[in-house]
Amino acid sequence: MYEIIQAPMAGGNATPALAHAVGEAGGLGYLAAGYKTIERLKEEIHSLRALGTDYFGVNLFVPAKPNNRTPSIEHYCEQLLSEAELIETTIGDYRFSDDSWHAKVQLMIDEQVPVVSFTFHLPTADVITRMKKAGIKTVQTVTSIDEARQAEALGIDEVCVQGVEAGGHRAAFDDSDPVDAKPLVALVKEVVAAVQIPVVAAGGIMDGAGIRAVLDAGAHAAQLGTAFLCCPESGTNPTHIKALLSGKFTTTAYTRAYTGRLARGLNNDFMMRYPDAPQAFPEMHYVTQPLRKKAAELDRADLLAMWTGQNFSAIRVMPATELVHVLKKEANLL
Ligand SMILES: Cc1cc2nc3c(=O)[nH]c(=O)nc-3n(C[C@H](O)[C@H](O)[C@H](O)COP(=O)(O)O)c2cc1C
């Protein structure tokens, strides 16, 4: 039984080495399937198993419908093109992708992945039935009581409650829903009271006291993302690591500027320039892709997307196995 979970982190942060290191300390490590090709995802699953980790999770992005190209999207793309030209690159095509949804679901079944979590939307009932038949434990990321109830009604095994403090994309089923600024512990208590299935808590948890607080609120495990960003096993971009540790960034904020979906990151100049960036995920992810790639090459923290949770100032730089041990000790879990 694990009480500490390493969050799936798409964008290269959640490597097989990180998930393995967390598993070695008795935690649950996740791989992130988001944006990856089937081949790459399969390779990562095989690498993790080759390291000796049999119990792990994989997170899938559940696709929605394509977004029409509106005049405000058109205008934003023009602004992005000017940004890109300043660093001698271009922007990507405005295109929809379902992130190879059906092939990824089939891969989870073929590979008998022990735990599969879903983010952004609910899968269909048929997907849950197939996963259950394959003996896979299913988890749904939720941001409200209503979403947790919908997940339970669908037959999902467990919910991961994501609070407003969390780094990365907000997992609300409808991205236009107003943000509920309720702190994580309060939200966890409400969800625990509203559903019968087990609850995991995520968002801003950086130490044993944070873990203890959500366990006391009724969660069975705490899921941490930002806390693992500076572990040597993580694949976090060096510009992002420097920005986390330099003291130059003191706040995080929500933005749609990079992907067209609300996400929390270090509050840099780029995010501040486009506070009203339009909603269009995943299309805008593909539009900004070359810009983000070039920003990383140029070590430009003012331009790079650096997903980070609110409490990042408490980040620790240490091997992930050691970090999980320290967290367990602090939370009186040893
Ligand atoms: C860099 C980064 C990437 C993330 N990518 C994903 C992802 O691919 N899928 C997902 O469900 N959550 C993703 N998240 C959100 C985490 O699952 C989790 O909700 C969050 O990390 C918890 O907040 P914390 O970062 O303050 O610990 C990401 C978070 C970060 C920081």
mmCIF file of N, CA and C in Angstrom, residues 235-334:
data_model
loop_
_atom_site.group_PDB
_atom_site.id
_atom_site.type_symbol
_atom_site.label_atom_id
_atom_site.label_comp_id
_atom_site.label_asym_id
_atom_site.label_seq_id
_atom_site.Cartn_x
_atom_site.Cartn_y
_atom_site.Cartn_z
ATOM 1 N N GLY A 235 13.189 14.428 -15.768
ATOM 2 C CA GLY A 235 13.664 14.940 -17.063
ATOM 3 C C GLY A 235 13.370 16.429 -17.224
ATOM 4 N N THR A 236 13.254 17.133 -16.113
ATOM 5 C CA THR A 236 12.914 18.567 -16.173
ATOM 6 C C THR A 236 13.963 19.349 -16.958
ATOM 7 N N ASN A 237 13.479 20.247 -17.796
ATOM 8 C CA ASN A 237 14.369 21.068 -18.609
ATOM 9 C C ASN A 237 15.306 21.903 -17.712
ATOM 10 N N PRO A 238 16.606 21.986 -18.065
ATOM 11 C CA PRO A 238 17.560 22.737 -17.224
ATOM 12 C C PRO A 238 17.162 24.195 -16.987
ATOM 13 N N THR A 239 16.536 24.828 -17.973
ATOM 14 C CA THR A 239 16.093 26.227 -17.801
ATOM 15 C C THR A 239 15.023 26.300 -16.702
ATOM 16 N N HIS A 240 14.137 25.316 -16.699
ATOM 17 C CA HIS A 240 13.074 25.249 -15.684
ATOM 18 C C HIS A 240 13.696 25.022 -14.296
ATOM 19 N N ILE A 241 14.660 24.109 -14.208
ATOM 20 C CA ILE A 241 15.309 23.827 -12.912
ATOM 21 C C ILE A 241 15.987 25.095 -12.384
ATOM 22 N N LYS A 242 16.719 25.766 -13.267
ATOM 23 C CA LYS A 242 17.401 27.000 -12.841
ATOM 24 C C LYS A 242 16.386 28.024 -12.343
ATOM 25 N N ALA A 243 15.280 28.139 -13.074
ATOM 26 C CA ALA A 243 14.252 29.116 -12.698
ATOM 27 C C ALA A 243 13.627 28.767 -11.337
ATOM 28 N N LEU A 244 13.485 27.465 -11.067
ATOM 29 C CA LEU A 244 12.892 27.041 -9.795
ATOM 30 C C LEU A 244 13.815 27.365 -8.623
ATOM 31 N N LEU A 245 15.119 27.278 -8.880
ATOM 32 C CA LEU A 245 16.077 27.397 -7.780
ATOM 33 C C LEU A 245 16.726 28.776 -7.670
ATOM 34 N N SER A 246 16.554 29.599 -8.707
ATOM 35 C CA SER A 246 17.312 30.865 -8.745
ATOM 36 C C SER A 246 16.778 31.933 -7.801
ATOM 37 N N GLY A 247 15.524 31.824 -7.419
ATOM 38 C CA GLY A 247 14.925 32.875 -6.596
ATOM 39 C C GLY A 247 14.390 34.027 -7.440
ATOM 40 N N LYS A 248 14.612 33.956 -8.769
ATOM 41 C CA LYS A 248 14.135 35.054 -9.638
ATOM 42 C C LYS A 248 12.615 34.997 -9.805
ATOM 43 N N PHE A 249 12.060 33.806 -9.720
ATOM 44 C CA PHE A 249 10.604 33.656 -9.843
ATOM 45 C C PHE A 249 10.038 33.414 -8.451
ATOM 46 N N THR A 250 9.072 34.221 -8.084
ATOM 47 C CA THR A 250 8.514 34.061 -6.739
ATOM 48 C C THR A 250 7.055 33.618 -6.758
ATOM 49 N N THR A 251 6.421 33.698 -7.938
ATOM 50 C CA THR A 251 5.001 33.320 -7.997
ATOM 51 C C THR A 251 4.709 32.407 -9.188
ATOM 52 N N THR A 252 3.581 31.717 -9.066
ATOM 53 C CA THR A 252 3.045 30.947 -10.195
ATOM 54 C C THR A 252 1.710 31.588 -10.579
ATOM 55 N N ALA A 253 1.212 31.249 -11.750
ATOM 56 C CA ALA A 253 -0.102 31.769 -12.159
ATOM 57 C C ALA A 253 -0.731 30.785 -13.138
ATOM 58 N N TYR A 254 -2.041 30.922 -13.309
ATOM 59 C CA TYR A 254 -2.741 30.158 -14.336
ATOM 60 C C TYR A 254 -2.589 30.885 -15.667
ATOM 61 N N THR A 255 -2.446 30.145 -16.734
ATOM 62 C CA THR A 255 -2.360 30.743 -18.064
ATOM 63 C C THR A 255 -2.965 29.819 -19.108
ATOM 64 N N ARG A 256 -3.474 30.427 -20.208
ATOM 65 C CA ARG A 256 -3.846 29.633 -21.392
ATOM 66 C C ARG A 256 -2.885 29.937 -22.537
ATOM 67 N N ALA A 257 -1.863 30.755 -22.249
ATOM 68 C CA ALA A 257 -1.005 31.291 -23.313
ATOM 69 C C ALA A 257 -0.241 30.213 -24.090
ATOM 70 N N TYR A 258 0.078 29.075 -23.458
ATOM 71 C CA TYR A 258 0.893 28.066 -24.149
ATOM 72 C C TYR A 258 0.091 26.981 -24.854
ATOM 73 N N THR A 259 -1.006 26.567 -24.233
ATOM 74 C CA THR A 259 -1.698 25.389 -24.777
ATOM 75 C C THR A 259 -3.183 25.627 -25.055
ATOM 76 N N GLY A 260 -3.699 26.788 -24.698
ATOM 77 C CA GLY A 260 -5.122 27.030 -24.897
ATOM 78 C C GLY A 260 -5.981 26.376 -23.830
ATOM 79 N N ARG A 261 -5.340 25.840 -22.785
ATOM 80 C CA ARG A 261 -6.072 25.255 -21.652
ATOM 81 C C ARG A 261 -5.401 25.759 -20.392
ATOM 82 N N LEU A 262 -6.208 26.027 -19.365
ATOM 83 C CA LEU A 262 -5.664 26.606 -18.144
ATOM 84 C C LEU A 262 -4.619 25.691 -17.512
ATOM 85 N N ALA A 263 -3.443 26.263 -17.214
ATOM 86 C CA ALA A 263 -2.377 25.493 -16.568
ATOM 87 C C ALA A 263 -1.596 26.432 -15.664
ATOM 88 N N ARG A 264 -1.046 25.866 -14.576
ATOM 89 C CA ARG A 264 -0.279 26.698 -13.649
ATOM 90 C C ARG A 264 1.218 26.528 -13.887
ATOM 91 N N GLY A 265 1.884 27.676 -14.036
ATOM 92 C CA GLY A 265 3.331 27.648 -14.246
ATOM 93 C C GLY A 265 4.007 28.820 -13.591
ATOM 94 N N LEU A 266 5.347 28.809 -13.598
ATOM 95 C CA LEU A 266 6.101 29.957 -13.086
ATOM 96 C C LEU A 266 5.664 31.176 -13.898
ATOM 97 N N ASN A 267 5.377 32.249 -13.194
ATOM 98 C CA ASN A 267 4.774 33.423 -13.811
ATOM 99 C C ASN A 267 5.840 34.242 -14.553
ATOM 100 N N ASN A 268 6.026 33.941 -15.843
ATOM 101 C CA ASN A 268 7.083 34.624 -16.597
ATOM 102 C C ASN A 268 6.509 35.722 -17.504
ATOM 103 N N ASP A 269 7.406 36.429 -18.189
ATOM 104 C CA ASP A 269 6.987 37.570 -19.015
ATOM 105 C C ASP A 269 5.987 37.159 -20.096
ATOM 106 N N PHE A 270 6.236 35.993 -20.720
ATOM 107 C CA PHE A 270 5.358 35.538 -21.798
ATOM 108 C C PHE A 270 3.916 35.396 -21.291
ATOM 109 N N MET A 271 3.763 34.738 -20.140
ATOM 110 C CA MET A 271 2.420 34.563 -19.572
ATOM 111 C C MET A 271 1.780 35.908 -19.248
ATOM 112 N N MET A 272 2.604 36.836 -18.754
ATOM 113 C CA MET A 272 2.060 38.151 -18.376
ATOM 114 C C MET A 272 1.662 38.972 -19.607
ATOM 115 N N ARG A 273 2.331 38.723 -20.736
ATOM 116 C CA ARG A 273 1.982 39.465 -21.967
ATOM 117 C C ARG A 273 0.633 39.037 -22.529
ATOM 118 N N TYR A 274 0.216 37.787 -22.250
ATOM 119 C CA TYR A 274 -1.029 37.271 -22.862
ATOM 120 C C TYR A 274 -2.018 36.755 -21.810
ATOM 121 N N PRO A 275 -2.486 37.663 -20.937
ATOM 122 C CA PRO A 275 -3.386 37.214 -19.865
ATOM 123 C C PRO A 275 -4.729 36.710 -20.390
ATOM 124 N N ASP A 276 -5.095 37.129 -21.624
ATOM 125 C CA ASP A 276 -6.404 36.733 -22.155
ATOM 126 C C ASP A 276 -6.286 35.769 -23.333
ATOM 127 N N ALA A 277 -5.234 34.978 -23.341
ATOM 128 C CA ALA A 277 -5.036 34.030 -24.451
ATOM 129 C C ALA A 277 -6.275 33.151 -24.609
ATOM 130 N N PRO A 278 -6.665 32.865 -25.857
ATOM 131 C CA PRO A 278 -7.921 32.127 -26.083
ATOM 132 C C PRO A 278 -7.851 30.652 -25.682
ATOM 133 N N GLN A 279 -9.051 30.099 -25.574
ATOM 134 C CA GLN A 279 -9.200 28.704 -25.174
ATOM 135 C C GLN A 279 -9.235 27.832 -26.423
ATOM 136 N N ALA A 280 -8.325 26.920 -26.592
ATOM 137 C CA ALA A 280 -8.340 25.997 -27.742
ATOM 138 C C ALA A 280 -7.270 24.937 -27.514
ATOM 139 N N PHE A 281 -7.606 23.941 -26.703
ATOM 140 C CA PHE A 281 -6.677 22.833 -26.437
ATOM 141 C C PHE A 281 -7.169 21.613 -27.187
ATOM 142 N N PRO A 282 -6.329 20.852 -27.840
ATOM 143 C CA PRO A 282 -4.863 20.936 -27.845
ATOM 144 C C PRO A 282 -4.285 21.763 -28.998
ATOM 145 N N GLU A 283 -5.152 22.419 -29.792
ATOM 146 C CA GLU A 283 -4.651 23.092 -31.002
ATOM 147 C C GLU A 283 -3.516 24.061 -30.684
ATOM 148 N N MET A 284 -3.694 24.886 -29.626
ATOM 149 C CA MET A 284 -2.675 25.899 -29.327
ATOM 150 C C MET A 284 -1.367 25.266 -28.830
ATOM 151 N N HIS A 285 -1.466 24.057 -28.274
ATOM 152 C CA HIS A 285 -0.237 23.340 -27.881
ATOM 153 C C HIS A 285 0.659 23.153 -29.107
ATOM 154 N N TYR A 286 0.024 22.768 -30.237
ATOM 155 C CA TYR A 286 0.807 22.526 -31.456
ATOM 156 C C TYR A 286 1.296 23.837 -32.075
ATOM 157 N N VAL A 287 0.490 24.905 -31.916
ATOM 158 C CA VAL A 287 0.907 26.207 -32.466
ATOM 159 C C VAL A 287 2.165 26.697 -31.738
ATOM 160 N N THR A 288 2.199 26.584 -30.407
ATOM 161 C CA THR A 288 3.336 27.151 -29.652
ATOM 162 C C THR A 288 4.536 26.196 -29.552
ATOM 163 N N GLN A 289 4.371 24.964 -30.052
ATOM 164 C CA GLN A 289 5.430 23.944 -29.878
ATOM 165 C C GLN A 289 6.832 24.412 -30.356
ATOM 166 N N PRO A 290 6.968 24.947 -31.602
ATOM 167 C CA PRO A 290 8.310 25.354 -32.033
ATOM 168 C C PRO A 290 8.878 26.508 -31.188
ATOM 169 N N LEU A 291 7.989 27.378 -30.745
ATOM 170 C CA LEU A 291 8.389 28.515 -29.905
ATOM 171 C C LEU A 291 8.964 28.020 -28.570
ATOM 172 N N ARG A 292 8.282 27.048 -27.982
ATOM 173 C CA ARG A 292 8.737 26.503 -26.695
ATOM 174 C C ARG A 292 10.053 25.745 -26.860
ATOM 175 N N LYS A 293 10.173 25.040 -27.988
ATOM 176 C CA LYS A 293 11.397 24.267 -28.245
ATOM 177 C C LYS A 293 12.595 25.224 -28.377
ATOM 178 N N LYS A 294 12.397 26.290 -29.142
ATOM 179 C CA LYS A 294 13.487 27.247 -29.353
ATOM 180 C C LYS A 294 13.821 27.975 -28.042
ATOM 181 N N ALA A 295 12.778 28.283 -27.249
ATOM 182 C CA ALA A 295 13.010 28.954 -25.958
ATOM 183 C C ALA A 295 13.883 28.090 -25.062
ATOM 184 N N ALA A 296 13.663 26.777 -25.112
ATOM 185 C CA ALA A 296 14.476 25.857 -24.304
ATOM 186 C C ALA A 296 15.919 25.848 -24.812
ATOM 187 N N GLU A 297 16.067 25.801 -26.141
ATOM 188 C CA GLU A 297 17.426 25.803 -26.710
ATOM 189 C C GLU A 297 18.184 27.071 -26.327
ATOM 190 N N LEU A 298 17.461 28.191 -26.273
ATOM 191 C CA LEU A 298 18.097 29.487 -25.985
ATOM 192 C C LEU A 298 18.160 29.786 -24.485
ATOM 193 N N ASP A 299 17.695 28.852 -23.671
ATOM 194 C CA ASP A 299 17.697 29.036 -22.216
ATOM 195 C C ASP A 299 16.905 30.292 -21.822
ATOM 196 N N ARG A 300 15.722 30.464 -22.429
ATOM 197 C CA ARG A 300 14.923 31.670 -22.195
ATOM 198 C C ARG A 300 13.762 31.373 -21.236
ATOM 199 N N ALA A 301 14.037 31.545 -19.941
ATOM 200 C CA ALA A 301 12.982 31.323 -18.937
ATOM 201 C C ALA A 301 11.833 32.320 -19.084
ATOM 202 N N ASP A 302 12.090 33.435 -19.738
ATOM 203 C CA ASP A 302 11.016 34.416 -19.925
ATOM 204 C C ASP A 302 9.993 33.955 -20.962
ATOM 205 N N LEU A 303 10.385 32.938 -21.781
ATOM 206 C CA LEU A 303 9.499 32.452 -22.853
ATOM 207 C C LEU A 303 9.008 31.015 -22.656
ATOM 208 N N LEU A 304 9.779 30.237 -21.912
ATOM 209 C CA LEU A 304 9.495 28.797 -21.785
ATOM 210 C C LEU A 304 8.287 28.529 -20.873
ATOM 211 N N ALA A 305 7.506 27.479 -21.211
ATOM 212 C CA ALA A 305 6.432 27.041 -20.310
ATOM 213 C C ALA A 305 7.079 26.225 -19.194
ATOM 214 N N MET A 306 6.837 26.610 -17.948
ATOM 215 C CA MET A 306 7.474 25.907 -16.817
ATOM 216 C C MET A 306 6.390 25.565 -15.806
ATOM 217 N N TRP A 307 5.682 24.453 -16.049
ATOM 218 C CA TRP A 307 4.563 24.072 -15.175
ATOM 219 C C TRP A 307 5.076 23.806 -13.766
ATOM 220 N N THR A 308 4.447 24.455 -12.808
ATOM 221 C CA THR A 308 4.920 24.415 -11.419
ATOM 222 C C THR A 308 3.757 24.696 -10.477
ATOM 223 N N GLY A 309 3.729 24.002 -9.334
ATOM 224 C CA GLY A 309 2.684 24.239 -8.337
ATOM 225 C C GLY A 309 3.017 25.428 -7.441
ATOM 226 N N GLN A 310 1.971 25.919 -6.754
ATOM 227 C CA GLN A 310 2.107 27.143 -5.946
ATOM 228 C C GLN A 310 3.213 27.093 -4.894
ATOM 229 N N ASN A 311 3.456 25.927 -4.320
ATOM 230 C CA ASN A 311 4.381 25.883 -3.173
ATOM 231 C C ASN A 311 5.808 25.485 -3.547
ATOM 232 N N PHE A 312 6.216 25.864 -4.745
ATOM 233 C CA PHE A 312 7.517 25.403 -5.266
ATOM 234 C C PHE A 312 8.711 25.882 -4.450
ATOM 235 N N SER A 313 8.562 26.939 -3.654
ATOM 236 C CA SER A 313 9.740 27.451 -2.933
ATOM 237 C C SER A 313 10.257 26.408 -1.934
ATOM 238 N N ALA A 314 9.423 25.397 -1.610
ATOM 239 C CA ALA A 314 9.854 24.360 -0.662
ATOM 240 C C ALA A 314 10.507 23.167 -1.378
ATOM 241 N N ILE A 315 10.837 23.344 -2.659
ATOM 242 C CA ILE A 315 11.383 22.229 -3.447
ATOM 243 C C ILE A 315 12.731 21.768 -2.890
ATOM 244 N N ARG A 316 12.991 20.449 -2.959
ATOM 245 C CA ARG A 316 14.273 19.917 -2.476
ATOM 246 C C ARG A 316 14.996 19.222 -3.618
ATOM 247 N N VAL A 317 16.302 19.421 -3.653
ATOM 248 C CA VAL A 317 17.097 18.791 -4.704
ATOM 249 C C VAL A 317 17.736 17.552 -4.094
ATOM 250 N N MET A 318 17.176 16.397 -4.366
ATOM 251 C CA MET A 318 17.749 15.144 -3.849
ATOM 252 C C MET A 318 17.200 13.969 -4.656
ATOM 253 N N PRO A 319 17.925 12.844 -4.642
ATOM 254 C CA PRO A 319 17.425 11.682 -5.384
ATOM 255 C C PRO A 319 16.006 11.321 -4.937
ATOM 256 N N ALA A 320 15.200 10.852 -5.886
ATOM 257 C CA ALA A 320 13.785 10.630 -5.608
ATOM 258 C C ALA A 320 13.545 9.568 -4.533
ATOM 259 N N THR A 321 14.376 8.520 -4.497
ATOM 260 C CA THR A 321 14.184 7.481 -3.478
ATOM 261 C C THR A 321 14.372 8.099 -2.095
ATOM 262 N N GLU A 322 15.413 8.920 -1.980
ATOM 263 C CA GLU A 322 15.697 9.590 -0.711
ATOM 264 C C GLU A 322 14.555 10.561 -0.362
ATOM 265 N N LEU A 323 14.076 11.286 -1.356
ATOM 266 C CA LEU A 323 12.994 12.249 -1.100
ATOM 267 C C LEU A 323 11.751 11.541 -0.559
ATOM 268 N N VAL A 324 11.406 10.396 -1.153
ATOM 269 C CA VAL A 324 10.216 9.675 -0.671
ATOM 270 C C VAL A 324 10.436 9.198 0.768
ATOM 271 N N HIS A 325 11.667 8.743 1.081
ATOM 272 C CA HIS A 325 11.960 8.333 2.466
ATOM 273 C C HIS A 325 11.802 9.506 3.426
ATOM 274 N N VAL A 326 12.354 10.662 3.034
ATOM 275 C CA VAL A 326 12.269 11.858 3.884
ATOM 276 C C VAL A 326 10.803 12.241 4.093
ATOM 277 N N LEU A 327 10.027 12.218 2.998
ATOM 278 C CA LEU A 327 8.606 12.587 3.083
ATOM 279 C C LEU A 327 7.856 11.638 4.017
ATOM 280 N N LYS A 328 8.190 10.329 3.910
ATOM 281 C CA LYS A 328 7.518 9.336 4.762
ATOM 282 C C LYS A 328 7.845 9.588 6.230
ATOM 283 N N LYS A 329 9.116 9.892 6.479
ATOM 284 C CA LYS A 329 9.546 10.140 7.851
ATOM 285 C C LYS A 329 8.811 11.371 8.398
ATOM 286 N N GLU A 330 8.797 12.434 7.608
ATOM 287 C CA GLU A 330 8.137 13.675 8.053
ATOM 288 C C GLU A 330 6.646 13.453 8.319
ATOM 289 N N ALA A 331 6.031 12.560 7.517
ATOM 290 C CA ALA A 331 4.583 12.333 7.646
ATOM 291 C C ALA A 331 4.265 11.209 8.631
ATOM 292 N N ASN A 332 5.301 10.719 9.333
ATOM 293 C CA ASN A 332 5.132 9.602 10.278
ATOM 294 C C ASN A 332 4.555 8.368 9.616
ATOM 295 N N LEU A 333 5.087 8.048 8.439
ATOM 296 C CA LEU A 333 4.586 6.881 7.699
ATOM 297 C C LEU A 333 5.559 5.710 7.751
ATOM 298 N N LEU A 334 6.673 5.874 8.457
ATOM 299 C CA LEU A 334 7.667 4.771 8.474
ATOM 300 C C LEU A 334 7.395 3.825 9.632
#
